[in-house]
Amino acid sequence: MDAARLSATLDAAVAAGLAGVVASVTVDGDTVYEGSAGVRTIGDPTPMTHDTVFAIYSMTKAVTGAAAMQLVERDQLSLDGPAADVLPALRDPQVLEGFDPHDRPVLRPATTPVTLRHLLTHTSGYVYGGLWNGPVAAYADAAGVPSLFTLKKAALQVPLAFDPGTRWEYGTGIDWAGLLVEEVSGTTLGRYCAEHLFEPLGMRDTGFGPTPSMAERLASIHVPTPDGLAPFALPAPEAPEFEMGGGGLLSTVGDYQRFANAILHGGELDGVRVLAADTVAQMSRNAIGSVRVAPLATVNPALTLDTDFYPGQPCTWGLSFLINEEATPQGRPAGSLAWAGLANTYHWIDPVNRVSGVWASQLFPFFHPYAIDGFRSFETEVYASL
C-alpha cells in the first residue's frame, strides 16, 4: 500500500476545505495504512489522530443490524414475521397518500405488515422526512411531530411513505429495529451492543454516549460559511427516550475497522465469534429482491445534499449495507458492502480483495464535495495500490 499517496489524498481533502480527516485500510484483517490530516476543531491546534472520536451517525445502522441479527439467530426476533408481534407500536401502520385541498393528510392502511427485514433494508416505508422526503416532512410539521434529534419516541410516529416491501427509501427503519432489540433483550440498545458486540470485538471507544476519555478526543462537526468552516453542534436532547439505532453512535476509525473486519471474516475476529458465518452471508447479499436503491433528493440542504453514490449504476441493499452490483469508478468490485454517516464518515467492506476501509471527517451537510470527493480520491488510491 502506497502510504505516501494515500496520505496525500488526506492532505488534499484538508486543503480543499475539511478541518480534518482520519482514515485506515486493512487487508485480510491486517492494518496496511493509518493516516490523519488537519485538526479536530477549527481554531484549536489539536491534530486529528487515529484515536479521535467521531459522531458516526448512520454507520450505526450496520451495528444495530448486527445486534438484531444476533437475536434472529437465537429465535428471539423473526426476520419476516410481523414486527408488531414484538413491538405493538408498529401495528396497523398508515400510508400517507398525499394531502387534500385543505392540506389535510390523506391516509390509508398499509397493505402488508412491517417486518424486521423491511426495517433493516429501508423498504418499510418509514423515511427521513426531515432530510429527504417532503410530504412526510410536511405531515410531521403539521402534526407537531418532534425532530428525530430530540430522541423522543413520538419522533418515530409518522405514517409510511409507501407500502412495506414495494420501494426503497432511506429512513428510520433501523431506529425501530433498535427498539425491537431493546424489547426482546430487556435492556437498552447501548448496553446490549456493549455486551454482545463492543466488548467481544475490543471496541473500547464506541458507545451512544462518550466516556470521559472519549469526550477528550471528540472531533467537532463543522459547517461551511462565507468566512470558512465554523464549528457546529446540534442541540442536545433534553430528555432522551431511546438510543438512536439508526445514527446515535460515537466511535473511532480503529474501532469501526474492528467491526468491519468481523463482518469481513464471517462474524469472527481474533478468535471471538459474534455472528454465525451463515448469518453474515445472509446480511451480505441482496435482501430486497427486485427493488433497487434510489437517489435521494434533499429537503434540508443544511444537513444533506442530494445523494447518489454511483449515478447510473444499480445498487441493492443487504442487512444492512449498500451493495454495489457493478465495479465502481474507484475500483471497488461488485458485491462490496458500504455505507456512511450524516457528518461525512464512510466505510466499505470488499470481500473479493479482503479489503476494509474507513474514512472519517465531521462536516455538515452530508455528501458535501469537500468530503465525498476526498473519500473517493482516497479509495481510488487504495485500489491503485493493491
Tab-separated table of C-alpha atoms in Angstrom:
chain	number	residue	atom	x	y	z
A	1	MET	CA	0.000	0.000	0.000
A	2	ASP	CA	1.475	3.354	-1.050
A	3	ALA	CA	1.188	5.253	2.241
A	4	ALA	CA	2.581	8.477	0.803
A	5	ARG	CA	-0.040	8.625	-1.955
A	6	LEU	CA	-2.842	7.786	0.477
A	7	SER	CA	-1.701	10.455	2.928
A	8	ALA	CA	-1.532	12.943	0.072
A	9	THR	CA	-5.273	12.439	-0.527
A	10	LEU	CA	-5.973	13.270	3.127
A	11	ASP	CA	-3.813	16.395	2.922
A	12	ALA	CA	-5.620	17.400	-0.276
A	13	ALA	CA	-9.027	16.963	1.390
A	14	VAL	CA	-7.980	19.309	4.199
A	15	ALA	CA	-6.554	21.786	1.715
A	16	ALA	CA	-9.861	21.655	-0.185
A	17	GLY	CA	-11.857	22.612	2.884
A	18	LEU	CA	-12.124	19.940	5.583
A	19	ALA	CA	-10.991	20.659	9.133
A	20	GLY	CA	-9.509	17.193	9.444
A	21	VAL	CA	-9.813	13.558	8.448
A	22	VAL	CA	-8.710	10.138	9.707
A	23	ALA	CA	-8.593	7.010	7.552
A	24	SER	CA	-7.398	3.426	7.641
A	25	VAL	CA	-7.256	0.364	5.406
A	26	THR	CA	-6.944	-3.294	6.278
A	27	VAL	CA	-6.242	-6.246	4.004
A	28	ASP	CA	-7.431	-9.608	5.310
A	29	GLY	CA	-7.615	-8.063	8.775
A	30	ASP	CA	-4.099	-6.652	8.823
A	31	THR	CA	-3.765	-2.880	9.021
A	32	VAL	CA	-1.840	-1.684	5.971
A	33	TYR	CA	-2.499	2.036	6.338
A	34	GLU	CA	-3.427	4.508	9.071
A	35	GLY	CA	-3.328	8.219	8.445
A	36	SER	CA	-4.716	11.563	9.503
A	37	ALA	CA	-4.582	15.195	8.489
A	38	GLY	CA	-5.837	18.509	9.828
A	39	VAL	CA	-7.293	19.333	13.229
A	40	ARG	CA	-10.213	18.196	15.354
A	41	THR	CA	-11.620	21.718	15.687
A	42	ILE	CA	-11.018	24.830	13.618
A	43	GLY	CA	-9.204	27.383	15.783
A	44	ASP	CA	-7.661	24.699	18.015
A	45	PRO	CA	-4.276	23.224	17.074
A	46	THR	CA	-5.104	19.743	18.442
A	47	PRO	CA	-4.464	17.470	15.459
A	48	MET	CA	-6.612	14.686	14.150
A	49	THR	CA	-5.194	11.381	15.367
A	50	HIS	CA	-6.148	7.750	14.948
A	51	ASP	CA	-7.853	7.731	18.369
A	52	THR	CA	-10.028	10.771	17.562
A	53	VAL	CA	-13.700	10.106	18.359
A	54	PHE	CA	-16.327	10.834	15.700
A	55	ALA	CA	-20.096	11.032	15.591
A	56	ILE	CA	-20.586	8.264	13.029
A	57	TYR	CA	-24.352	8.775	12.586
A	58	SER	CA	-25.694	6.216	10.082
A	59	MET	CA	-22.656	3.968	10.257
A	60	THR	CA	-24.507	2.976	13.443
A	61	LYS	CA	-27.060	1.177	11.269
A	62	ALA	CA	-24.879	-1.804	10.425
A	63	VAL	CA	-24.088	-2.247	14.123
A	64	THR	CA	-27.783	-2.234	15.058
A	65	GLY	CA	-28.426	-4.598	12.177
A	66	ALA	CA	-25.804	-6.980	13.564
A	67	ALA	CA	-27.416	-6.799	17.024
A	68	ALA	CA	-30.829	-7.582	15.548
A	69	MET	CA	-29.436	-10.490	13.548
A	70	GLN	CA	-27.887	-11.959	16.690
A	71	LEU	CA	-31.415	-12.102	18.109
A	72	VAL	CA	-32.705	-13.646	14.871
A	73	GLU	CA	-30.070	-16.356	15.315
A	74	ARG	CA	-31.453	-17.022	18.814
A	75	ASP	CA	-35.058	-17.113	17.545
A	76	GLN	CA	-35.899	-14.095	19.693
A	77	LEU	CA	-36.705	-11.991	16.620
A	78	SER	CA	-38.261	-13.009	13.316
A	79	LEU	CA	-36.841	-11.553	10.121
A	80	ASP	CA	-40.061	-11.921	8.154
A	81	GLY	CA	-42.838	-12.146	10.740
A	82	PRO	CA	-44.877	-9.066	11.717
A	83	ALA	CA	-42.636	-6.823	13.838
A	84	ALA	CA	-45.761	-5.672	15.681
A	85	ASP	CA	-45.869	-9.083	17.376
A	86	VAL	CA	-42.915	-7.799	19.410
A	87	LEU	CA	-43.496	-4.042	19.301
A	88	PRO	CA	-47.196	-3.063	19.285
A	89	ALA	CA	-46.329	0.498	18.196
A	90	LEU	CA	-45.727	-0.973	14.733
A	91	ARG	CA	-49.242	-2.383	14.484
A	92	ASP	CA	-51.649	-1.099	11.800
A	93	PRO	CA	-49.342	1.403	10.062
A	94	GLN	CA	-50.893	4.065	7.847
A	95	VAL	CA	-49.580	5.159	4.445
A	96	LEU	CA	-49.502	8.862	3.568
A	97	GLU	CA	-51.037	9.187	0.086
A	98	GLY	CA	-50.907	12.986	-0.023
A	99	PHE	CA	-52.957	15.951	1.125
A	100	ASP	CA	-56.494	17.052	0.310
A	101	PRO	CA	-57.351	20.562	-0.996
A	102	HIS	CA	-57.425	21.793	2.602
A	103	ASP	CA	-53.880	20.440	3.265
A	104	ARG	CA	-55.212	17.661	5.464
A	105	PRO	CA	-53.247	14.389	5.182
A	106	VAL	CA	-54.847	11.548	3.251
A	107	LEU	CA	-54.022	8.267	4.981
A	108	ARG	CA	-54.894	4.630	4.313
A	109	PRO	CA	-53.965	1.334	5.959
A	110	ALA	CA	-50.784	-0.330	4.720
A	111	THR	CA	-51.393	-3.430	2.619
A	112	THR	CA	-48.854	-5.574	4.493
A	113	PRO	CA	-47.369	-5.591	7.999
A	114	VAL	CA	-43.917	-4.184	8.684
A	115	THR	CA	-41.201	-6.813	9.234
A	116	LEU	CA	-37.659	-6.658	10.577
A	117	ARG	CA	-36.415	-7.279	7.028
A	118	HIS	CA	-38.276	-4.161	5.893
A	119	LEU	CA	-36.804	-2.142	8.755
A	120	LEU	CA	-33.209	-3.242	8.090
A	121	THR	CA	-33.419	-2.681	4.331
A	122	HIS	CA	-35.188	0.710	4.135
A	123	THR	CA	-38.198	-0.860	2.447
A	124	SER	CA	-40.567	-0.369	5.407
A	125	GLY	CA	-41.941	2.992	4.283
A	126	TYR	CA	-40.543	4.744	7.359
A	127	VAL	CA	-38.473	7.526	5.771
A	128	TYR	CA	-36.399	10.533	6.817
A	129	GLY	CA	-38.986	13.253	6.346
A	130	GLY	CA	-36.694	15.925	7.742
A	131	LEU	CA	-33.910	15.092	5.307
A	132	TRP	CA	-35.169	13.574	2.061
A	133	ASN	CA	-38.972	13.282	1.971
A	134	GLY	CA	-41.042	16.458	1.590
A	135	PRO	CA	-44.551	15.018	2.114
A	136	VAL	CA	-43.630	13.221	5.337
A	137	ALA	CA	-41.793	16.364	6.500
A	138	ALA	CA	-44.968	18.392	5.835
A	139	TYR	CA	-47.039	15.858	7.763
A	140	ALA	CA	-44.637	15.995	10.718
A	141	ASP	CA	-44.683	19.803	10.767
A	142	ALA	CA	-48.489	19.955	10.657
A	143	ALA	CA	-48.897	17.255	13.303
A	144	GLY	CA	-46.267	18.702	15.646
A	145	VAL	CA	-44.069	15.592	15.466
A	146	PRO	CA	-40.757	16.341	17.207
A	147	SER	CA	-37.447	16.134	15.378
A	148	LEU	CA	-35.690	12.778	15.442
A	149	PHE	CA	-32.744	14.515	17.097
A	150	THR	CA	-34.872	15.060	20.240
A	151	LEU	CA	-34.760	11.278	20.776
A	152	LYS	CA	-38.449	11.304	21.650
A	153	LYS	CA	-40.272	8.125	20.633
A	154	ALA	CA	-43.002	10.351	19.217
A	155	ALA	CA	-40.496	11.386	16.530
A	156	LEU	CA	-40.844	7.904	15.020
A	157	GLN	CA	-44.641	8.020	14.940
A	158	VAL	CA	-45.197	9.177	11.377
A	159	PRO	CA	-47.061	7.464	8.527
A	160	LEU	CA	-45.336	5.342	5.935
A	161	ALA	CA	-44.401	6.872	2.594
A	162	PHE	CA	-45.332	3.640	0.758
A	163	ASP	CA	-46.454	0.072	1.398
A	164	PRO	CA	-43.784	-2.121	3.027
A	165	GLY	CA	-41.650	-4.028	0.561
A	166	THR	CA	-42.647	-2.043	-2.525
A	167	ARG	CA	-39.864	0.575	-2.660
A	168	TRP	CA	-36.507	1.544	-1.175
A	169	GLU	CA	-36.174	4.880	0.569
A	170	TYR	CA	-33.675	5.640	3.284
A	171	GLY	CA	-35.203	6.232	6.677
A	172	THR	CA	-35.849	5.474	10.321
A	173	GLY	CA	-36.478	1.752	9.998
A	174	ILE	CA	-33.316	0.835	11.885
A	175	ASP	CA	-34.293	3.118	14.762
A	176	TRP	CA	-37.370	0.898	15.035
A	177	ALA	CA	-35.105	-2.158	14.782
A	178	GLY	CA	-33.144	-0.813	17.751
A	179	LEU	CA	-36.366	-0.621	19.744
A	180	LEU	CA	-37.070	-4.244	18.816
A	181	VAL	CA	-33.631	-5.193	20.188
A	182	GLU	CA	-34.430	-3.358	23.417
A	183	GLU	CA	-37.849	-5.000	23.715
A	184	VAL	CA	-36.639	-8.587	23.438
A	185	SER	CA	-33.332	-8.140	25.276
A	186	GLY	CA	-34.830	-6.271	28.223
A	187	THR	CA	-32.039	-3.688	28.235
A	188	THR	CA	-31.033	-0.548	26.384
A	189	LEU	CA	-29.594	-0.804	22.908
A	190	GLY	CA	-26.302	0.615	24.171
A	191	ARG	CA	-25.952	-1.953	26.930
A	192	TYR	CA	-26.898	-4.775	24.585
A	193	CYS	CA	-24.340	-3.702	21.978
A	194	ALA	CA	-21.650	-3.191	24.603
A	195	GLU	CA	-22.115	-6.713	25.961
A	196	HIS	CA	-22.627	-8.568	22.688
A	197	LEU	CA	-20.580	-6.568	20.159
A	198	PHE	CA	-18.290	-3.851	21.513
A	199	GLU	CA	-16.671	-5.749	24.378
A	200	PRO	CA	-16.216	-9.030	22.456
A	201	LEU	CA	-14.720	-7.175	19.477
A	202	GLY	CA	-12.465	-4.913	21.557
A	203	MET	CA	-14.271	-1.724	20.504
A	204	ARG	CA	-13.302	0.263	23.599
A	205	ASP	CA	-14.133	3.708	22.225
A	206	THR	CA	-17.640	3.078	20.870
A	207	GLY	CA	-20.942	3.935	22.536
A	208	PHE	CA	-24.100	6.001	22.455
A	209	GLY	CA	-22.524	8.494	24.825
A	210	PRO	CA	-18.883	9.426	25.416
A	211	THR	CA	-16.833	8.198	28.332
A	212	PRO	CA	-14.646	10.939	29.886
A	213	SER	CA	-11.717	9.669	27.828
A	214	MET	CA	-13.742	9.709	24.607
A	215	ALA	CA	-15.013	13.231	25.317
A	216	GLU	CA	-11.412	14.480	25.496
A	217	ARG	CA	-10.769	13.146	21.982
A	218	LEU	CA	-14.026	14.190	20.302
A	219	ALA	CA	-13.822	15.979	16.954
A	220	SER	CA	-16.131	18.931	16.304
A	221	ILE	CA	-18.654	18.937	13.492
A	222	HIS	CA	-18.183	21.906	11.159
A	223	VAL	CA	-20.276	23.749	8.598
A	224	PRO	CA	-19.019	25.840	5.670
A	225	THR	CA	-19.685	29.584	5.953
A	226	PRO	CA	-18.700	32.544	3.765
A	227	ASP	CA	-15.776	33.062	6.144
A	228	GLY	CA	-14.656	29.427	6.117
A	229	LEU	CA	-15.501	26.459	8.324
A	230	ALA	CA	-17.163	27.023	11.686
A	231	PRO	CA	-17.857	24.522	14.490
A	232	PHE	CA	-21.491	23.484	14.768
A	233	ALA	CA	-23.424	21.380	17.270
A	234	LEU	CA	-26.964	20.054	17.090
A	235	PRO	CA	-28.927	20.832	20.274
A	236	ALA	CA	-28.546	18.089	22.864
A	237	PRO	CA	-31.796	16.197	23.581
A	238	GLU	CA	-33.270	17.328	26.882
A	239	ALA	CA	-34.853	14.044	27.959
A	240	PRO	CA	-33.936	11.270	25.506
A	241	GLU	CA	-36.337	8.321	25.424
A	242	PHE	CA	-34.321	5.938	23.251
A	243	GLU	CA	-30.869	5.380	21.807
A	244	MET	CA	-30.844	6.004	18.070
A	245	GLY	CA	-30.117	2.666	16.438
A	246	GLY	CA	-30.025	4.399	13.085
A	247	GLY	CA	-27.495	7.073	13.945
A	248	GLY	CA	-26.506	7.544	17.578
A	249	LEU	CA	-23.046	6.035	17.983
A	250	LEU	CA	-19.711	7.673	18.667
A	251	SER	CA	-16.651	5.692	17.598
A	252	THR	CA	-13.088	5.840	16.305
A	253	VAL	CA	-11.824	4.767	12.898
A	254	GLY	CA	-9.910	1.933	14.545
A	255	ASP	CA	-12.926	0.651	16.453
A	256	TYR	CA	-15.123	0.689	13.374
A	257	GLN	CA	-12.454	-1.192	11.461
A	258	ARG	CA	-12.737	-3.950	14.046
A	259	PHE	CA	-16.466	-4.205	13.438
A	260	ALA	CA	-15.965	-4.152	9.653
A	261	ASN	CA	-13.302	-6.844	9.874
A	262	ALA	CA	-15.597	-9.048	11.937
A	263	ILE	CA	-18.095	-8.830	9.081
A	264	LEU	CA	-15.331	-9.431	6.517
A	265	HIS	CA	-14.287	-12.555	8.409
A	266	GLY	CA	-17.757	-14.051	8.580
A	267	GLY	CA	-18.677	-12.829	12.055
A	268	GLU	CA	-15.425	-13.620	13.840
A	269	LEU	CA	-12.449	-11.509	14.923
A	270	ASP	CA	-9.360	-12.592	16.852
A	271	GLY	CA	-10.970	-15.907	17.706
A	272	VAL	CA	-14.176	-14.328	19.052
A	273	ARG	CA	-17.389	-15.031	17.151
A	274	VAL	CA	-20.274	-12.555	17.344
A	275	LEU	CA	-22.341	-13.782	14.372
A	276	ALA	CA	-22.625	-17.099	12.570
A	277	ALA	CA	-20.950	-17.235	9.167
A	278	ASP	CA	-24.277	-18.101	7.535
A	279	THR	CA	-25.845	-15.019	9.136
A	280	VAL	CA	-23.111	-12.735	7.796
A	281	ALA	CA	-23.518	-14.283	4.345
A	282	GLN	CA	-27.237	-13.525	4.544
A	283	MET	CA	-26.518	-9.938	5.643
A	284	SER	CA	-24.092	-9.506	2.736
A	285	ARG	CA	-26.408	-10.331	-0.170
A	286	ASN	CA	-29.442	-8.745	-1.792
A	287	ALA	CA	-32.281	-8.678	0.749
A	288	ILE	CA	-34.757	-6.576	-1.253
A	289	GLY	CA	-35.443	-8.714	-4.339
A	290	SER	CA	-36.138	-6.722	-7.494
A	291	VAL	CA	-36.311	-3.374	-5.648
A	292	ARG	CA	-33.264	-1.159	-6.128
A	293	VAL	CA	-31.664	1.685	-4.180
A	294	ALA	CA	-32.748	5.102	-5.454
A	295	PRO	CA	-31.056	8.521	-5.361
A	296	LEU	CA	-32.043	10.826	-2.500
A	297	ALA	CA	-33.130	14.415	-3.168
A	298	THR	CA	-32.621	16.685	-0.191
A	299	VAL	CA	-35.341	18.702	1.530
A	300	ASN	CA	-32.834	20.005	4.105
A	301	PRO	CA	-29.656	21.274	2.403
A	302	ALA	CA	-28.225	22.458	5.721
A	303	LEU	CA	-27.811	18.821	6.754
A	304	THR	CA	-27.552	16.910	3.473
A	305	LEU	CA	-27.105	17.499	-0.220
A	306	ASP	CA	-28.632	15.342	-2.949
A	307	THR	CA	-27.125	11.885	-2.585
A	308	ASP	CA	-26.324	9.287	-5.241
A	309	PHE	CA	-23.207	7.219	-4.599
A	310	TYR	CA	-22.994	5.643	-8.065
A	311	PRO	CA	-25.067	7.529	-10.656
A	312	GLY	CA	-26.381	5.218	-13.338
A	313	GLN	CA	-25.178	2.056	-11.581
A	314	PRO	CA	-27.586	-0.413	-9.932
A	315	CYS	CA	-27.240	-0.933	-6.193
A	316	THR	CA	-29.138	-3.190	-3.847
A	317	TRP	CA	-29.296	-3.479	-0.051
A	318	GLY	CA	-28.386	-6.184	2.432
A	319	LEU	CA	-28.982	-6.431	6.193
A	320	SER	CA	-27.941	-3.612	6.436
A	321	PHE	CA	-25.415	-2.432	3.879
A	322	LEU	CA	-25.410	-0.801	0.466
A	323	ILE	CA	-24.260	-3.369	-2.130
A	324	ASN	CA	-22.920	-2.179	-5.479
A	325	GLU	CA	-23.833	-4.561	-8.304
A	326	GLU	CA	-21.123	-3.336	-10.671
A	327	ALA	CA	-17.494	-2.356	-10.198
A	328	THR	CA	-17.282	1.280	-9.127
A	329	PRO	CA	-15.196	4.014	-10.770
A	330	GLN	CA	-12.922	3.948	-7.713
A	331	GLY	CA	-12.113	0.248	-8.241
A	332	ARG	CA	-14.374	-1.385	-5.669
A	333	PRO	CA	-15.602	-4.717	-7.101
A	334	ALA	CA	-19.248	-5.726	-7.392
A	335	GLY	CA	-20.734	-7.272	-4.253
A	336	SER	CA	-18.939	-4.998	-1.785
A	337	LEU	CA	-20.680	-3.631	1.309
A	338	ALA	CA	-20.687	0.010	2.372
A	339	TRP	CA	-22.436	2.943	3.914
A	340	ALA	CA	-21.814	6.332	5.510
A	341	GLY	CA	-22.795	8.761	8.258
A	342	LEU	CA	-24.507	12.151	8.147
A	343	ALA	CA	-21.391	14.081	9.229
A	344	ASN	CA	-19.429	12.599	6.303
A	345	THR	CA	-17.991	9.381	7.626
A	346	TYR	CA	-17.647	6.497	5.149
A	347	HIS	CA	-16.720	2.820	5.158
A	348	TRP	CA	-16.599	-0.155	2.814
A	349	ILE	CA	-16.012	-3.903	3.021
A	350	ASP	CA	-14.676	-5.665	-0.082
A	351	PRO	CA	-14.920	-9.477	0.212
A	352	VAL	CA	-13.215	-10.060	-3.156
A	353	ASN	CA	-9.920	-8.373	-2.227
A	354	ARG	CA	-10.446	-8.840	1.543
A	355	VAL	CA	-10.169	-5.072	1.969
A	356	SER	CA	-11.909	-2.851	4.502
A	357	GLY	CA	-11.622	0.926	4.622
A	358	VAL	CA	-12.882	3.622	6.991
A	359	TRP	CA	-12.646	7.372	6.263
A	360	ALA	CA	-13.967	9.916	8.762
A	361	SER	CA	-14.477	13.661	8.794
A	362	GLN	CA	-17.009	15.839	10.666
A	363	LEU	CA	-18.861	18.156	8.320
A	364	PHE	CA	-22.443	19.130	7.530
A	365	PRO	CA	-24.052	18.893	5.026
A	366	PHE	CA	-23.705	15.226	4.086
A	367	PHE	CA	-22.255	14.427	0.659
A	368	HIS	CA	-20.526	17.810	0.517
A	369	PRO	CA	-17.840	17.863	-2.189
A	370	TYR	CA	-15.156	18.600	0.433
A	371	ALA	CA	-15.848	15.153	1.881
A	372	ILE	CA	-17.191	12.866	-0.834
A	373	ASP	CA	-14.536	13.972	-3.303
A	374	GLY	CA	-11.838	13.370	-0.699
A	375	PHE	CA	-13.217	9.944	0.179
A	376	ARG	CA	-13.438	8.926	-3.465
A	377	SER	CA	-9.849	10.055	-4.081
A	378	PHE	CA	-8.686	8.048	-1.078
A	379	GLU	CA	-10.484	4.897	-2.207
A	380	THR	CA	-9.163	5.278	-5.754
A	381	GLU	CA	-5.606	5.352	-4.399
A	382	VAL	CA	-6.315	2.294	-2.238
A	383	TYR	CA	-7.259	0.232	-5.275
A	384	ALA	CA	-4.418	1.655	-7.345
A	385	SER	CA	-2.063	0.407	-4.595
A	386	LEU	CA	-3.398	-3.137	-4.332
